[in-house]
Every structure is written in C-alpha cells, then in structure tokens.
C-alpha cells in the first residue's frame, strides 16, 4: 500500500463521480481522478440539485469544508471548492463550481448541509462570492466595516512601511491619525 | 431629540450644524436598533442581550458570544469570531513551503504537531513521495503525545470552569512532562515545527525513547487519578449529564467531527475509518459515548488518552532505525557531511535554501484526526516554490456551529460547560 492509497487511473463504473455524471450529464463539466482524489466540476446553477442528490442518494452526509480559489486573470475567475464526505460509504468527493463576473454568485447549500453556514460566510468574507439564499450572509472573520476581500489575489499583503528620512512625510500623510 | 443633541443645543444655544446632527441621529438610530430586542417580553420577564467575551476566562480564548436571555435561560446564542484572525492563509501564499511549516503550529497552538503533520502530508501527496518509516513512527509517537497534552489542557480548563480547581494542577503537571519531551526533540515547547515535508527536521535525539517510555509508564495511573476526582463525582455529573445534547444526525449535518461526534455514538475516527500514515499497524479502540452530552464527551476524551498511550507503547516498540527524511534532495536537504564532500549535494543545498522546493502543479487535500476532529489542509500548487492557495479545514470552526444547537434552551451556567466540552481553540477558528 502506498502512503496515499492506490491511485485510480480510470473512472470506475460504480464510483460516485461516474454515477453523478450519468445522472446529471449537462451539469457535470469535468471529472478528474488524481492523487487518489476525485474532483467533479459542476455548473453553479445545478448545484442545489446535485448537492441534494449526493446527500440523499449517494450518502454524502457531511460537507467537510467549503473554500474558494482565485485564479485571477482567468475567467471564470473563482472556483468554489466543496469537500464532501460519506460516513456510511467511507468516501470523499470534491466538487468544484466555477464562478466569475463582476458579482460572483453561487446558490447556497445550507439547506442541504446546515454545516455549510459558517463556511459560506467565510468564503463570502474572504472572496466576496455571494451565496444566494444563505440565511445570514455577513462577514465572519474580518471586521464588519472592512473594505475588500483579503484572499483575492488582487488584494495586497498588508504591511507597515519602514520610515526613513526621505519618506517620512509621505507615510505620515497616509496615516489616519496624522490628519488631525 | 437625543440626549447629546440636547446637550449641544443647551451649550451652543442653537441647533447643531446639519452634518454633525446627521451623524448623531445615525448613531442613535443604530443604538436603538441594537437595543430593540432587549426589551421584548419573555416568559420570565423582559428578555435581554448579554455580551460574553471576548475577554472572558471561560470562553477559552477570544470567543465572543451574543446571548439573548429570558431570565437565566438562553434563548439564542450567536458566536462572533475573528478576534484572532491573523491571515495565515494569505501569508501561506507568500511563503515558501518550508517557511509555511512554521506557520502551521500557530493555528491550533494546543495541538500544533497535528497541523504540521497535516500540512506536510498534503505537500507530500502533491510531491508523490513516501517518507521513511522512522519518520512515520516518530510522527505517530509525537502526535499521540500531543493528543494527550491537548486533552490535558481541555480537561484541566473544563474542570476549572465548572469549579474543580485541583484537576487543573494535576493535568498541567503531566502536560509539562510532554512539553519537556517536545523541547528535547524540537527545541521548542509549543511551536515545534518539527515535521517537515519529506520527514522530520532532524533525527530523534538520544534518550527520546527512554523519556517517552518513562512517561507512558507513569501516565495511565495519573489518568486513574483524574477519573477518581471526576467520573463518579456527583457535582461533576450534575453539571455535565444531560447538558448540551446533540444526536448523530444533527452532528453530521453540522459538520461536527472528533470527540463530539464520537460521544453521540458514531465510531468515526479517521485513524481507523480512513487510515493515514502507519495507523493500520496499531491495535487500539475508538471510544464512543451514547448520549452525546457533555459527560459523554468527557468520558470519550479521557478514554482517548488511554488509547493514545496504547498506540505510543506499540509505536515505541516498533520504532525502526534508518533515515529520518527522504533521500530526494529536491525536497529535503542532503546531510551536512555530504555538503562538504560532494559538489552535487552543495548545489542541492544551495538551491533548496535559496529557491525552495518546487511542488508539481495540482491540488491535494490531506486529513488527520486531530484532538478536536478532522483537521484538513487543502493545498493548491501552481508548480512554483510557493503554494498558490492553502486552506485549513479547522475542526473547531465547524464544531463551533453546533454550539447554538446545544446551548439554546439551557441555562447560562450550562453554556460554560458546553463551551469547555467543545474544546475550541480560537487560533484555528480565526486563522
């Protein structure tokens, strides 16, 4: 046995990914098996239906994790990543939902997995992706009045500039308290 | 007309300038909005809002809770988190993989070995390398010691919150022994960063096996001592039995993992059910509860400490010799002696410390069973020396969602017991 389980080369006929592809041929855009993990790329508008079907029919009872990745110059820009776990079948599945546009929007899955609540709030906070139908979509980690979404690739890594004689005035001008 | 406006009018002898008045009105409107629910009539008199934390000794960190109370009954709980947000996930994107290792212990500072372990596993998965058996066994031993240390902090503070002061002192006495072992191994007591992608930072020191076996000889007896103080203690039972109940289905749907899930009766332990590392080689049990209340969580965690001792004993017996990190010098540096003699080793060393290791493009999710539940690292690589995206699946973050479900309808005093039984670590919740 390798440390990471056996690697799957082909799609097995009974795997959740294959069943998903058979059930939702239009919604499933791509199935990838790599490093012993299965990733299914799903259209955003079919997500609630797919999620409900995965929970009820294939037994993915737990939504372990939701996050997003920002592939900035690409369009669609974001990929919302769902890690699902089936306790009864001891399987894992990764769903990916590409979203883009000025105001990225994904339907919520909180009605399927209530545990998605905090995760969707975190993705909204960090990436500015809206989850339509979320019961309480507001910032969770950043302050309420924070400007921007920190985990976007175009959000700079903040730092305190070092003051030297040549730039001290410029720095002081930018500091909020310096205006008083 | 607000109080402040009145005061200003009295002071100036005229109305405030328009923009200032506008700001004042806006402020008062907000305060009113916040206050409205406070005077709703409940069954036991007016309901009121109570702010608990973030600086509160029994919220185990900087957790802030909005409580809506009807008398002493909790009607609604809303956790407010983010006070310890340090942007670790963002920082990861700007650090090389080996630099990222030092960020991991800062997440869940009470079980830092597991964070580092999980991050290393995700990177190793992307690199498609297998680490030598000595490193795997060392990781298991240190990981299980860490589980005991983490549970000791939980037990001590949990008992302290409910009023059993002495347990805290005993727990920290034993934790100190574990921290001494960590210091011996890594040089640091809490932020060890001892695991590295590809194995360990350096080999286990002389006297390590002796120190660990001394500890596991002594520890089971100490667990008996804690149990003598608490398990059949009537006050302890009164405060914990039937409190904060959650059933398996609800727990699963709220993404709850770890001891809280096992206390509901489901034997879901990733070390058994989705094994990683060398766990299949060990013989141990997964303790489960029946009621899913605070008392069961206590029993499960205490039992887990005993099982950890079992695993450590077996791992120590089997601990193999040999290399402690992979022989792949694109990932792990060559031994120092080689650098003096071999040109190639010197180049590898130089490349590794200047450019860092290059991880093939792809994405991987690795998981470990941390003391709080499923800890996961989702690492996306674009082929460079820095990760494109690192996301931490923090067990406490998900477990915290179950708190309103457990606490609503109970008393404020029970809420304290529930928070302690969730064992949240804000470092990983806020990241």
Coordinates of C-alpha atoms in Angstrom, one line a residue:
Chain A
X1 CA 0.0 0.0 0.0
X2 CA 1.3 3.4 -0.8
X3 CA 1.1 6.2 1.7
X4 CA -1.7 7.9 -0.1
X5 CA -3.8 4.9 -1.1
X6 CA -4.0 3.4 -4.6
X7 CA -4.1 5.8 -7.4
X8 CA -7.0 5.5 -9.7
X9 CA -6.2 5.6 -13.4
X10 CA -9.7 5.3 -14.8
X11 CA -13.2 6.2 -13.8
X12 CA -14.7 3.2 -12.1
X13 CA -18.3 2.5 -13.2
X14 CA -19.7 2.5 -9.7
X15 CA -17.8 5.4 -8.3
X16 CA -19.8 8.4 -7.2
X17 CA -18.3 10.5 -9.9
X18 CA -19.5 8.2 -12.6
X19 CA -23.0 8.0 -11.1
X20 CA -23.1 11.7 -10.9
X21 CA -22.1 12.1 -14.5
X22 CA -24.7 9.6 -15.5
X23 CA -27.4 11.4 -13.5
X24 CA -26.5 15.0 -14.5
X25 CA -24.9 14.8 -17.9
X26 CA -25.3 18.5 -18.6
X27 CA -24.3 19.9 -15.2
X28 CA -21.1 17.9 -14.8
X29 CA -18.4 19.6 -16.8
X30 CA -15.4 17.5 -15.9
X31 CA -14.3 14.6 -13.8
X32 CA -10.7 14.3 -12.6
X33 CA -9.1 11.5 -10.8
X34 CA -5.7 12.4 -9.4
X35 CA -3.6 11.5 -6.4
X36 CA -6.3 9.2 -5.2
X37 CA -8.8 12.0 -5.1
X38 CA -11.9 12.6 -7.2
X39 CA -12.8 16.1 -8.4
X40 CA -16.1 16.8 -10.2
X41 CA -16.6 20.2 -11.8
X42 CA -20.3 21.2 -11.6
X43 CA -22.2 24.1 -13.1
X44 CA -23.3 26.7 -10.5
X45 CA -27.0 26.7 -11.3
X46 CA -27.3 22.9 -11.0
X47 CA -25.5 22.9 -7.6
X48 CA -28.5 22.7 -5.2
X49 CA -30.0 19.8 -7.1
X50 CA -26.7 18.0 -7.4
X51 CA -25.9 18.6 -3.7
X52 CA -29.3 17.3 -2.6
X53 CA -29.0 14.2 -4.8
X54 CA -25.5 13.5 -3.5
X55 CA -26.7 13.7 0.1
X56 CA -29.9 11.6 -0.4
X57 CA -28.9 9.1 -3.0
X58 CA -25.1 8.6 -2.6
X59 CA -24.9 9.2 1.2
X60 CA -22.6 12.2 1.3
X61 CA -24.0 13.3 4.7
X62 CA -21.2 15.7 5.7
X63 CA -20.0 18.8 4.0
X64 CA -16.5 18.8 5.4
X65 CA -15.3 22.0 4.0
X66 CA -16.0 24.8 1.6
X67 CA -13.5 27.2 0.3
X68 CA -12.6 29.0 -2.9
X69 CA -9.6 29.6 -5.1
X70 CA -9.0 32.8 -7.1
X71 CA -7.4 32.2 -10.5
X72 CA -7.2 35.9 -11.2
X73 CA -6.5 36.5 -14.9
X74 CA -8.8 33.6 -15.9
X75 CA -12.4 33.8 -16.5
X76 CA -14.4 32.4 -14.7
X77 CA -12.2 33.8 -12.0
X78 CA -13.1 31.8 -8.9
X79 CA -13.6 28.1 -8.2
X80 CA -15.7 27.3 -5.1
X81 CA -14.5 24.0 -3.7
X82 CA -16.7 21.7 -1.7
X83 CA -15.2 18.7 0.2
X84 CA -17.8 16.1 0.8
X85 CA -17.6 13.0 3.0
X86 CA -19.7 10.0 3.1
X87 CA -19.6 8.4 6.6
X88 CA -21.6 5.4 5.5
X89 CA -19.6 4.6 2.4
X90 CA -16.2 6.0 3.6
X91 CA -15.7 8.0 0.5
X92 CA -14.6 11.5 -0.2
X93 CA -15.6 13.7 -3.1
X94 CA -14.5 17.2 -4.2
X95 CA -17.0 19.4 -6.0
X96 CA -15.8 22.5 -7.8
X97 CA -18.0 25.2 -9.0
X98 CA -16.5 27.8 -11.3
X99 CA -17.9 31.3 -10.9
X100 CA -17.0 34.6 -12.5
X101 CA -18.3 38.0 -13.4
X102 CA -18.3 41.3 -11.5
X103 CA -20.6 40.0 -8.8
X104 CA -19.9 36.2 -8.5
X105 CA -22.9 34.3 -7.2
X106 CA -23.4 30.7 -6.2
X107 CA -26.6 29.1 -4.8
X108 CA -26.3 28.2 -1.2
X109 CA -26.1 24.6 0.1
X110 CA -27.0 25.5 3.7
X111 CA -30.5 23.9 3.2
X112 CA -28.8 20.6 2.2
X113 CA -25.9 20.7 4.8
X114 CA -26.6 23.2 7.6
X115 CA -23.0 22.9 8.5
X116 CA -22.1 24.9 5.3
X117 CA -23.3 28.1 7.1
X118 CA -20.0 29.2 8.5
X119 CA -18.0 28.1 5.5
X120 CA -20.1 30.1 3.1
X121 CA -19.8 33.1 5.3
X122 CA -16.1 32.7 5.3
X123 CA -15.9 32.4 1.5
X124 CA -18.1 35.5 1.2
X125 CA -15.9 37.3 3.7
X126 CA -12.6 36.3 2.1
X127 CA -13.5 36.3 -1.6
X128 CA -16.7 38.3 -2.0
X129 CA -18.6 35.4 -3.5
X130 CA -22.3 35.7 -2.7
X131 CA -24.3 32.7 -1.7
X132 CA -27.9 33.2 -2.8
X133 CA -30.4 32.1 -0.2
X134 CA -27.9 32.0 2.7
X135 CA -29.8 32.8 5.9
X136 CA -27.2 35.0 7.4
X137 CA -24.6 36.1 4.9
X138 CA -22.3 38.6 6.6
X139 CA -18.6 38.8 7.4
X140 CA -17.4 36.3 9.8
X141 CA -13.7 36.8 10.4
X142 CA -12.9 40.3 9.2
X143 CA -14.5 43.4 10.9
X144 CA -17.9 44.4 9.6
X145 CA -16.6 47.6 8.1
X146 CA -13.7 46.1 6.3
X147 CA -13.1 47.2 2.8
X148 CA -12.4 44.4 0.2
X149 CA -11.9 40.7 0.4
X150 CA -8.5 39.7 1.6
X151 CA -7.9 36.3 0.0
X152 CA -8.5 37.6 -3.5
X153 CA -5.3 37.7 -5.5
X154 CA -5.5 41.4 -6.2
X155 CA -5.7 42.2 -2.5
X156 CA -2.2 43.2 -1.4
X157 CA -0.5 41.6 1.5
X158 CA -0.6 44.5 4.0
X159 CA 2.5 45.7 5.8
X160 CA 3.8 48.7 7.7
X161 CA 6.2 50.7 5.6
X162 CA 9.6 51.4 7.3
X163 CA 10.0 55.1 7.9
X164 CA 13.2 56.8 6.6
X165 CA 14.0 60.5 6.4
X166 CA 13.1 60.5 2.7
X167 CA 9.7 59.1 3.0
X168 CA 8.5 60.0 6.5
X169 CA 6.2 62.8 5.3
X170 CA 4.6 60.6 2.7
X171 CA 3.9 57.9 5.3
X172 CA 2.7 60.3 7.9
X173 CA 0.2 61.8 5.4
X174 CA -1.3 58.4 4.7
X175 CA -1.8 57.5 8.4
X176 CA -5.3 58.3 9.5
X177 CA -4.4 59.9 12.8
X178 CA -1.9 62.2 11.1
X179 CA -4.7 64.3 9.6
X180 CA -5.9 65.5 12.9
Chain B
X1 CA -34.3 64.5 20.2
X2 CA -31.3 62.7 21.6
X3 CA -29.5 63.4 24.8
X4 CA -26.3 64.5 23.1
X5 CA -28.2 66.8 20.7
X6 CA -30.0 68.4 23.7
X7 CA -26.7 68.9 25.5
X8 CA -25.2 70.6 22.4
X9 CA -28.2 72.8 22.0
X10 CA -28.0 73.9 25.5
X11 CA -24.3 74.5 25.2
X12 CA -24.4 76.4 21.9
X13 CA -27.7 78.0 22.3
X14 CA -28.7 76.8 18.9
X15 CA -29.1 73.6 16.9
X16 CA -26.2 71.5 15.8
X17 CA -24.7 72.0 12.3
X18 CA -26.5 69.8 9.9
X19 CA -23.9 67.2 9.1
X20 CA -23.0 66.7 12.8
X21 CA -26.6 66.3 13.6
X22 CA -27.0 63.8 10.9
X23 CA -24.1 61.7 12.2
X24 CA -25.6 61.9 15.7
X25 CA -29.0 60.8 14.5
X26 CA -27.4 57.9 12.6
X27 CA -25.6 56.8 15.8
X28 CA -28.7 57.0 17.9
X29 CA -30.7 55.1 15.3
X30 CA -28.0 52.3 15.4
X31 CA -28.1 52.1 19.2
X32 CA -31.9 51.9 19.1
X33 CA -31.7 49.1 16.6
X34 CA -29.3 47.2 18.8
X35 CA -31.5 47.8 21.9
X36 CA -34.8 46.8 20.4
X37 CA -34.7 43.1 21.2
X38 CA -33.6 43.8 24.7
X39 CA -37.0 44.8 26.0
X40 CA -39.1 42.2 24.4
X41 CA -41.2 40.4 27.0
X42 CA -40.2 36.8 27.7
X43 CA -41.9 34.3 29.9
X44 CA -39.7 35.2 32.9
X45 CA -39.8 38.9 32.4
X46 CA -38.0 41.1 29.9
X47 CA -35.5 39.4 27.6
X48 CA -32.1 41.0 27.5
X49 CA -29.0 40.7 25.5
X50 CA -25.8 39.8 27.2
X51 CA -22.4 40.1 25.7
X52 CA -20.0 37.4 26.8
X53 CA -16.3 37.7 25.9
X54 CA -14.1 38.2 24.0
X55 CA -12.1 38.7 27.2
X56 CA -13.7 36.1 29.4
X57 CA -11.8 33.3 31.2
X58 CA -14.2 30.6 30.3
X59 CA -14.6 31.3 26.6
X60 CA -11.2 29.6 26.1
X61 CA -9.6 32.3 24.0
X62 CA -11.1 35.4 22.4
X63 CA -14.5 33.9 21.6
X64 CA -17.3 36.4 21.8
X65 CA -20.9 35.3 22.3
X66 CA -24.1 37.3 22.0
X67 CA -26.6 35.8 24.4
X68 CA -30.3 36.5 24.4
X69 CA -31.6 35.6 27.8
X70 CA -35.0 35.1 29.2
X71 CA -34.3 35.1 32.9
X72 CA -31.4 32.7 33.2
X73 CA -32.5 30.6 30.1
X74 CA -30.5 31.1 26.9
X75 CA -32.9 31.8 24.1
X76 CA -30.4 32.5 21.4
X77 CA -26.6 32.3 21.1
X78 CA -24.6 33.8 18.3
X79 CA -20.9 33.3 18.3
X80 CA -18.9 36.3 17.0
X81 CA -15.4 35.2 15.9
X82 CA -12.5 36.8 14.1
X83 CA -10.7 38.5 17.0
X84 CA -7.7 36.3 16.5
X85 CA -7.7 36.5 12.7
X86 CA -4.1 36.8 11.6
X87 CA -4.5 36.0 7.9
X88 CA -2.5 32.8 8.0
X89 CA -4.0 31.5 4.7
X90 CA -3.0 34.7 3.0
X91 CA 0.5 34.6 4.5
X92 CA 0.9 31.0 3.2
X93 CA 0.6 32.2 -0.4
X94 CA 3.6 34.4 0.1
X95 CA 5.9 31.9 1.8
X96 CA 7.8 29.0 0.5
X97 CA 6.6 25.6 1.5
X98 CA 9.3 25.1 4.1
X99 CA 8.6 28.5 5.5
X100 CA 4.9 27.6 5.6
X101 CA 5.7 24.9 8.1
X102 CA 6.5 27.5 10.8
X103 CA 3.0 29.0 10.3
X104 CA 1.2 25.8 11.0
X105 CA 1.8 25.4 14.7
X106 CA 0.3 28.9 15.2
X107 CA -3.1 27.6 14.0
X108 CA -4.2 25.2 16.7
X109 CA -1.5 26.0 19.3
X110 CA -2.6 23.3 21.6
X111 CA -2.1 20.5 19.1
X112 CA 0.5 22.0 16.8
X113 CA 2.0 18.7 15.8
X114 CA -1.2 17.7 14.0
X115 CA -1.3 20.9 12.0
X116 CA 2.3 20.5 10.8
X117 CA 1.7 16.8 10.2
X118 CA -1.3 17.5 8.1
X119 CA 0.4 20.3 6.0
X120 CA 3.3 18.0 5.4
X121 CA 1.0 15.2 4.3
X122 CA -0.7 17.4 1.8
X123 CA 2.6 18.6 0.4
X124 CA 3.9 15.0 0.3
X125 CA 0.8 14.0 -1.5
X126 CA 1.4 16.6 -4.2
X127 CA 5.1 15.6 -4.4
X128 CA 4.0 11.9 -4.6
X129 CA 6.7 10.9 -2.2
X130 CA 6.7 8.4 0.7
X131 CA 8.5 9.2 3.8
X132 CA 10.8 6.7 5.6
X133 CA 9.2 4.5 8.3
X134 CA 11.2 6.1 11.1
X135 CA 9.7 9.4 10.3
X136 CA 6.2 8.0 10.2
X137 CA 6.6 6.3 13.6
X138 CA 8.2 9.4 15.1
X139 CA 5.2 11.4 13.8
X140 CA 2.8 8.9 15.4
X141 CA 4.5 8.9 18.7
X142 CA 4.8 12.7 18.9
X143 CA 1.2 13.1 17.5
X144 CA -0.3 10.9 20.2
X145 CA 1.8 12.7 22.9
X146 CA 0.3 15.9 21.5
X147 CA -3.2 14.4 21.7
X148 CA -2.6 13.7 25.4
X149 CA -1.2 17.1 26.0
X150 CA -4.1 18.8 24.3
X151 CA -6.7 16.7 26.1
X152 CA -5.0 17.5 29.4
X153 CA -5.4 21.2 28.7
X154 CA -9.0 20.6 27.8
X155 CA -9.6 18.5 31.0
X156 CA -7.9 21.0 33.2
X157 CA -9.7 24.0 32.0
X158 CA -13.0 22.2 31.7
X159 CA -12.9 21.2 35.3
X160 CA -11.7 24.6 36.3
X161 CA -14.7 26.2 34.6
X162 CA -17.1 24.0 36.4
X163 CA -15.3 24.6 39.7
X164 CA -13.0 21.6 40.2
X165 CA -9.8 23.5 40.7
X166 CA -7.3 20.8 41.6
X167 CA -7.7 18.8 38.4
X168 CA -6.1 21.7 36.5
X169 CA -2.9 21.5 38.6
X170 CA -2.6 17.7 38.1
X171 CA -3.2 18.0 34.3
X172 CA -0.7 20.7 33.8
X173 CA 1.9 18.7 35.8
X174 CA 1.6 15.9 33.3
X175 CA 1.4 18.2 30.3
X176 CA 4.7 19.7 31.4
X177 CA 6.4 16.3 31.0
X178 CA 5.1 16.1 27.4
X179 CA 6.3 19.6 26.7
X180 CA 9.7 18.6 28.1
X181 CA 9.8 15.8 25.5
X182 CA 8.9 18.2 22.8
X183 CA 11.6 20.6 23.9
X184 CA 14.1 17.7 23.8
X185 CA 13.0 16.8 20.3
X186 CA 12.5 20.1 18.6
X187 CA 13.9 22.8 20.9
X188 CA 10.5 24.4 21.3
X189 CA 7.8 23.6 23.8
X190 CA 4.8 24.6 21.9
X191 CA 5.6 25.8 18.4
X192 CA 7.6 22.7 17.5
X193 CA 7.6 22.8 13.6
X194 CA 9.4 19.5 13.9
X195 CA 7.8 17.7 11.0
X196 CA 8.9 18.8 7.5
X197 CA 7.7 17.8 4.1
X198 CA 9.7 14.7 3.4
X199 CA 10.1 13.6 7.0
X200 CA 11.5 15.3 10.1
X201 CA 13.6 18.3 10.7
X202 CA 16.4 16.2 12.3
X203 CA 16.7 12.8 13.9
X204 CA 15.1 12.0 17.2
X205 CA 17.6 12.8 20.0
X206 CA 19.3 10.3 22.3
X207 CA 17.3 9.5 25.3
X208 CA 14.0 10.1 23.5
X209 CA 12.8 6.6 23.8
X210 CA 13.6 6.5 27.4
X211 CA 11.8 9.8 28.1
X212 CA 8.7 8.6 26.3
X213 CA 8.6 5.2 27.9
X214 CA 9.0 6.8 31.4
X215 CA 6.0 9.0 30.6
X216 CA 3.8 6.2 29.4
X217 CA 4.7 4.0 32.3
X218 CA 3.5 6.7 34.7
X219 CA 0.6 8.2 32.8
X220 CA -2.2 5.6 32.9
X221 CA -2.1 5.8 36.7
X222 CA -2.4 9.6 36.5
X223 CA -5.5 9.2 34.3
X224 CA -7.0 7.0 37.0
X225 CA -6.3 9.8 39.5
X226 CA -8.2 12.3 37.3
X227 CA -11.1 9.9 36.9
X228 CA -11.2 9.4 40.7
X229 CA -11.7 13.1 41.1
X230 CA -14.4 13.5 38.4
X231 CA -16.0 10.4 36.9
X232 CA -18.2 9.5 39.9
X233 CA -18.2 12.9 41.4
X234 CA -21.9 13.9 42.0
X235 CA -21.4 17.6 41.4
X236 CA -19.5 16.9 38.2
X237 CA -22.2 14.6 37.0
X238 CA -24.9 17.1 37.9
X239 CA -23.2 19.8 35.9
X240 CA -22.5 17.6 32.8
X241 CA -25.0 14.8 32.4
X242 CA -27.8 15.7 30.0
X243 CA -26.3 19.0 29.2
X244 CA -25.5 20.1 25.6
X245 CA -27.1 17.1 24.0
X246 CA -26.6 16.6 20.3
X247 CA -27.6 13.5 18.2
X248 CA -25.6 11.8 15.5
X249 CA -27.6 13.0 12.6
X250 CA -27.6 16.7 13.7
X251 CA -23.9 16.4 14.4
X252 CA -23.1 15.1 10.9
X253 CA -25.3 17.7 9.2
X254 CA -23.5 20.4 11.1
X255 CA -20.1 19.0 10.0
X256 CA -19.1 18.2 13.6
X257 CA -16.2 15.7 13.9
X258 CA -13.9 14.4 16.6
X259 CA -14.8 13.5 20.1
X260 CA -18.1 15.4 19.9
X261 CA -19.3 13.2 17.1
X262 CA -18.0 10.1 18.8
X263 CA -19.8 11.0 22.0
X264 CA -23.0 10.7 20.1
X265 CA -22.3 7.0 19.5
X266 CA -20.8 7.0 16.0
X267 CA -17.3 5.4 15.9
X268 CA -15.9 7.8 13.3
X269 CA -12.2 8.2 13.9
X270 CA -10.1 8.9 10.8
X271 CA -7.3 6.9 12.2
X272 CA -9.5 3.8 11.9
X273 CA -12.0 4.7 9.2
X274 CA -9.9 6.4 6.7
X275 CA -6.4 5.5 7.8
X276 CA -3.3 7.5 7.0
X277 CA 0.3 7.2 8.0
X278 CA 1.1 3.9 9.8
X279 CA -2.1 3.8 11.9
X280 CA -3.3 0.5 10.4
X281 CA -0.4 -1.3 12.1
X282 CA -1.6 -0.4 15.6
X283 CA -4.1 -2.1 17.8
X284 CA -6.4 0.5 19.6
X285 CA -10.0 1.1 20.2
X286 CA -12.2 4.0 19.3
X287 CA -14.1 5.1 22.4
X288 CA -17.7 6.2 21.8
X289 CA -20.4 7.6 24.0
X290 CA -24.2 7.1 24.0
X291 CA -25.9 10.3 24.9
X292 CA -23.9 12.9 23.2
X293 CA -23.9 15.2 26.2
X294 CA -21.0 16.9 28.0
X295 CA -20.4 14.0 30.3
X296 CA -20.0 11.6 27.4
X297 CA -17.6 13.9 25.7
X298 CA -15.6 13.9 28.9
X299 CA -15.6 10.1 29.0
X300 CA -14.6 9.8 25.4
X301 CA -11.7 12.2 25.7
X302 CA -10.4 10.6 28.9
X303 CA -10.6 7.2 27.2
X304 CA -8.8 8.5 24.2
X305 CA -5.9 9.4 26.4
X306 CA -5.6 5.8 27.4
X307 CA -5.8 4.6 23.8
X308 CA -3.1 7.1 22.9
X309 CA -0.8 5.5 25.5
X310 CA -1.5 2.2 23.9
X311 CA -0.5 3.5 20.4
X312 CA 2.6 5.1 21.8
X313 CA 3.7 1.9 23.5
X314 CA 3.3 -0.1 20.3
X315 CA 5.0 2.5 18.1
X316 CA 7.9 2.8 20.5
X317 CA 8.4 -1.0 20.4
X318 CA 8.4 -1.0 16.6
X319 CA 10.3 2.3 16.1
X320 CA 12.7 1.5 13.3
X321 CA 16.1 2.9 12.6
X322 CA 17.2 4.3 9.3
X323 CA 16.8 7.6 7.7
X324 CA 14.5 10.3 9.1
X325 CA 13.8 12.1 5.9
X326 CA 13.6 11.2 2.2
X327 CA 16.6 10.8 0.1
X328 CA 15.2 13.1 -2.5
X329 CA 17.4 16.2 -2.3
X330 CA 14.9 18.2 -4.3
X331 CA 12.7 18.0 -1.3
X332 CA 14.9 17.5 1.8
X333 CA 18.4 18.9 2.2
X334 CA 21.3 16.5 2.0
X335 CA 23.2 15.6 5.2
X336 CA 25.7 18.2 6.3
X337 CA 28.7 15.9 5.9
X338 CA 27.8 15.3 2.3
X339 CA 27.8 19.0 1.6
X340 CA 31.5 19.3 2.4
X341 CA 32.5 16.5 0.1
X342 CA 30.0 16.4 -2.8
X343 CA 29.6 19.2 -5.4
X344 CA 26.1 18.0 -6.2
X345 CA 25.0 18.0 -2.5
X346 CA 26.2 21.5 -2.2
X347 CA 24.2 22.6 -5.2
X348 CA 21.1 20.9 -3.9
X349 CA 21.6 22.5 -0.5
X350 CA 22.0 25.9 -2.1
X351 CA 19.1 25.6 -4.5
X352 CA 16.8 24.3 -1.7
X353 CA 17.6 27.2 0.7
X354 CA 17.5 29.9 -2.0
X355 CA 14.7 28.8 -4.2
X356 CA 12.9 26.3 -2.2
X357 CA 11.3 23.0 -3.2
X358 CA 9.2 23.1 -6.4
X359 CA 5.9 21.2 -6.0
X360 CA 4.2 19.8 -9.1
X361 CA 1.0 21.6 -10.1
X362 CA -2.2 20.1 -8.7
X363 CA -4.3 20.1 -5.6
X364 CA -4.4 17.8 -2.7
X365 CA -6.5 17.5 0.5
X366 CA -4.9 15.7 3.4
X367 CA -6.6 15.0 6.7
X368 CA -5.6 13.9 10.2
X369 CA -7.6 13.1 13.2
X370 CA -6.6 16.0 15.5
X371 CA -7.8 16.1 19.1
X372 CA -10.7 18.3 18.0
X373 CA -11.8 16.4 14.9
X374 CA -10.9 16.3 11.3
X375 CA -8.1 18.7 10.5
X376 CA -7.6 19.1 6.8
X377 CA -5.2 21.0 4.6
X378 CA -6.2 21.8 1.0
X379 CA -3.1 22.9 -0.9
X380 CA -3.2 24.1 -4.5
X381 CA 0.1 24.3 -6.2
X382 CA 0.9 26.0 -9.5
X383 CA 4.4 24.4 -9.8
X384 CA 6.3 27.2 -8.1
X385 CA 8.1 27.2 -4.8
X386 CA 5.2 28.9 -3.1
X387 CA 1.7 27.4 -2.7
X388 CA -1.0 29.0 -4.8
X389 CA -3.6 28.6 -2.1
X390 CA -3.7 26.9 1.2
X391 CA -6.9 26.4 3.0
X392 CA -7.2 25.0 6.5
X393 CA -10.2 22.9 7.5
X394 CA -10.2 23.7 11.1
X395 CA -12.2 21.3 13.3
X396 CA -13.1 23.8 16.0
X397 CA -14.5 26.2 13.3
X398 CA -17.1 23.6 12.3
X399 CA -17.7 22.3 15.8
X400 CA -18.5 25.8 17.0
X401 CA -21.5 25.9 14.7
X402 CA -23.1 23.2 16.8
X403 CA -22.9 25.3 19.9
X404 CA -26.2 27.2 19.4
X405 CA -27.9 23.9 18.9
X406 CA -26.5 22.6 22.1
X407 CA -26.9 25.7 24.3
X408 CA -30.3 27.1 23.3
X409 CA -32.9 26.3 25.9
X410 CA -30.4 25.7 28.6
X411 CA -29.0 27.8 31.4
X412 CA -26.2 30.3 31.2
X413 CA -24.2 28.2 33.6
X414 CA -24.6 25.2 31.3
X415 CA -23.3 27.2 28.4
X416 CA -19.9 27.4 30.2
X417 CA -19.8 23.6 30.5
X418 CA -20.8 23.3 26.8
X419 CA -18.1 25.7 25.6
X420 CA -15.5 23.8 27.6
X421 CA -16.7 20.5 26.2
X422 CA -16.4 21.7 22.6
X423 CA -12.7 22.5 23.4
X424 CA -12.5 25.3 20.9
X425 CA -9.1 26.8 20.0
X426 CA -9.5 30.2 18.6
X427 CA -6.2 30.1 16.9
X428 CA -7.5 27.7 14.3
X429 CA -11.1 29.1 14.3
X430 CA -9.9 32.5 13.2
X431 CA -6.7 31.5 11.4

